[in-house]
Tab-separated table of C-alpha atoms in Angstrom:
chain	number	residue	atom	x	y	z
C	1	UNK	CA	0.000	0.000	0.000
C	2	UNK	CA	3.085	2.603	0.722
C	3	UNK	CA	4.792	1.453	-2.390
C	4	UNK	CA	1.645	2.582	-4.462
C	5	UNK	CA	1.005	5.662	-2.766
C	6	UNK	CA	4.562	6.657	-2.474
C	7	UNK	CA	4.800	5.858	-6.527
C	8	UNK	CA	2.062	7.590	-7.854
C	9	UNK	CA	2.698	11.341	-8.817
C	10	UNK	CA	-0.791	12.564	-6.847
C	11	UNK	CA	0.487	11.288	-3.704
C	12	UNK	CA	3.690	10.582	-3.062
C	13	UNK	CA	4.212	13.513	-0.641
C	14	UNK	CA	0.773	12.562	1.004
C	15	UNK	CA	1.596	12.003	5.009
C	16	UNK	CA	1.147	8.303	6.146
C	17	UNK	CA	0.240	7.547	9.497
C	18	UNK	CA	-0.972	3.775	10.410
C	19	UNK	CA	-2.083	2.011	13.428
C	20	UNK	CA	0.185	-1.139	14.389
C	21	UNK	CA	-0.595	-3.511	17.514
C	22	UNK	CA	2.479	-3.342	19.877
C	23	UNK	CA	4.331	-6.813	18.897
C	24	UNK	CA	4.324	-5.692	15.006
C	25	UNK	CA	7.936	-4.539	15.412
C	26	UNK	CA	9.112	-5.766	11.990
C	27	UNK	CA	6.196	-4.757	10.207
C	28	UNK	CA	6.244	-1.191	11.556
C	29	UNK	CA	10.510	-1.100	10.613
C	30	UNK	CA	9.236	-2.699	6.847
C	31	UNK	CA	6.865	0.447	6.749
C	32	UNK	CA	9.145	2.943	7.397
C	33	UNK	CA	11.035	1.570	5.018
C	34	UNK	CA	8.245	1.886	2.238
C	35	UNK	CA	7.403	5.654	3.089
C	36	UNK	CA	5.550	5.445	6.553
C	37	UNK	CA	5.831	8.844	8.056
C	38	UNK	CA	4.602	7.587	11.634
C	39	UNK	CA	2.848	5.135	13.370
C	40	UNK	CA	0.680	4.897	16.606
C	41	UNK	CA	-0.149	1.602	18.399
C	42	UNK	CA	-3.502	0.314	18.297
C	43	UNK	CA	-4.963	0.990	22.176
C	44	UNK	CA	-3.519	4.925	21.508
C	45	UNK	CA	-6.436	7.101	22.991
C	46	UNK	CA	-8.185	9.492	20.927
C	47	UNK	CA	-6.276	12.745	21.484
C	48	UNK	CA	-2.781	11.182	20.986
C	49	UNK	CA	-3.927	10.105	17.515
C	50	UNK	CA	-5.803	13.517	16.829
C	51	UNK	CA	-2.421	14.743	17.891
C	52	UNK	CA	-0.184	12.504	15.445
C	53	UNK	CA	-2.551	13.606	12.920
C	54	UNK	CA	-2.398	17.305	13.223
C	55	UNK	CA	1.197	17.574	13.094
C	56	UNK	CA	1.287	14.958	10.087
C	57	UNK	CA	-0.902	17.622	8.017
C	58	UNK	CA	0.945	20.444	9.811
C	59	UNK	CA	4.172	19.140	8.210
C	60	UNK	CA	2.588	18.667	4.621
C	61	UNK	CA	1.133	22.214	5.026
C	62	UNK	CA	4.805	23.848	6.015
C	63	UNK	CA	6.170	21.420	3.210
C	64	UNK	CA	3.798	22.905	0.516
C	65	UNK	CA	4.468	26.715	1.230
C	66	UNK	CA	8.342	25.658	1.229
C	67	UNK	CA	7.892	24.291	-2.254
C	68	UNK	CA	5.513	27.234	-3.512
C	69	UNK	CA	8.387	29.805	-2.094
C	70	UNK	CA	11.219	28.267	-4.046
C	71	UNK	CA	8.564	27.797	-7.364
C	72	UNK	CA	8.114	31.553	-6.571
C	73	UNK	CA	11.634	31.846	-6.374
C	74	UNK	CA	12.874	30.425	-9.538
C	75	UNK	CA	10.533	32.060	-11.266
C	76	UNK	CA	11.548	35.505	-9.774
C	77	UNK	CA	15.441	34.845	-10.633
């Protein structure tokens, strides 16, 4: 699933986060490894994964006025 997202132009700078249960160790390393940007554990309460979320679309937010300023930029120079 991270392979195809990460691979197809529309989203491959789309945030991941998943939910792994706590003894999913090498499943949660293979993930990162395929473009998982973070992870909770399944029995994470409600405002811990509100919280994960927010700064997961906080990031992609910051990322995309990065990327518009140097577009700007470019254009500019």
């Amino acid at each position: 699933m991270f392979v195809h997202l990460r691979n197809n132009n529309e989203t491959r700078h789309t945030p991941m986060l998943a939910i792994f249960d706590e003894e999913d160790t090498d499943l949660i390393i293979k993930a990162f490894d395929l473009g998982l940007n973070d992870y909770v554990h399944s029995s994470v309460s409600d405002g811990e994964l509100m919280a994960r979320a927010n700064s997961q679309i906080k990031r992609k937010r910051y990322q995309d006025a990065l990327k518009k300023n140097l577009d700007n930029n470019l254009i500019m120079s």
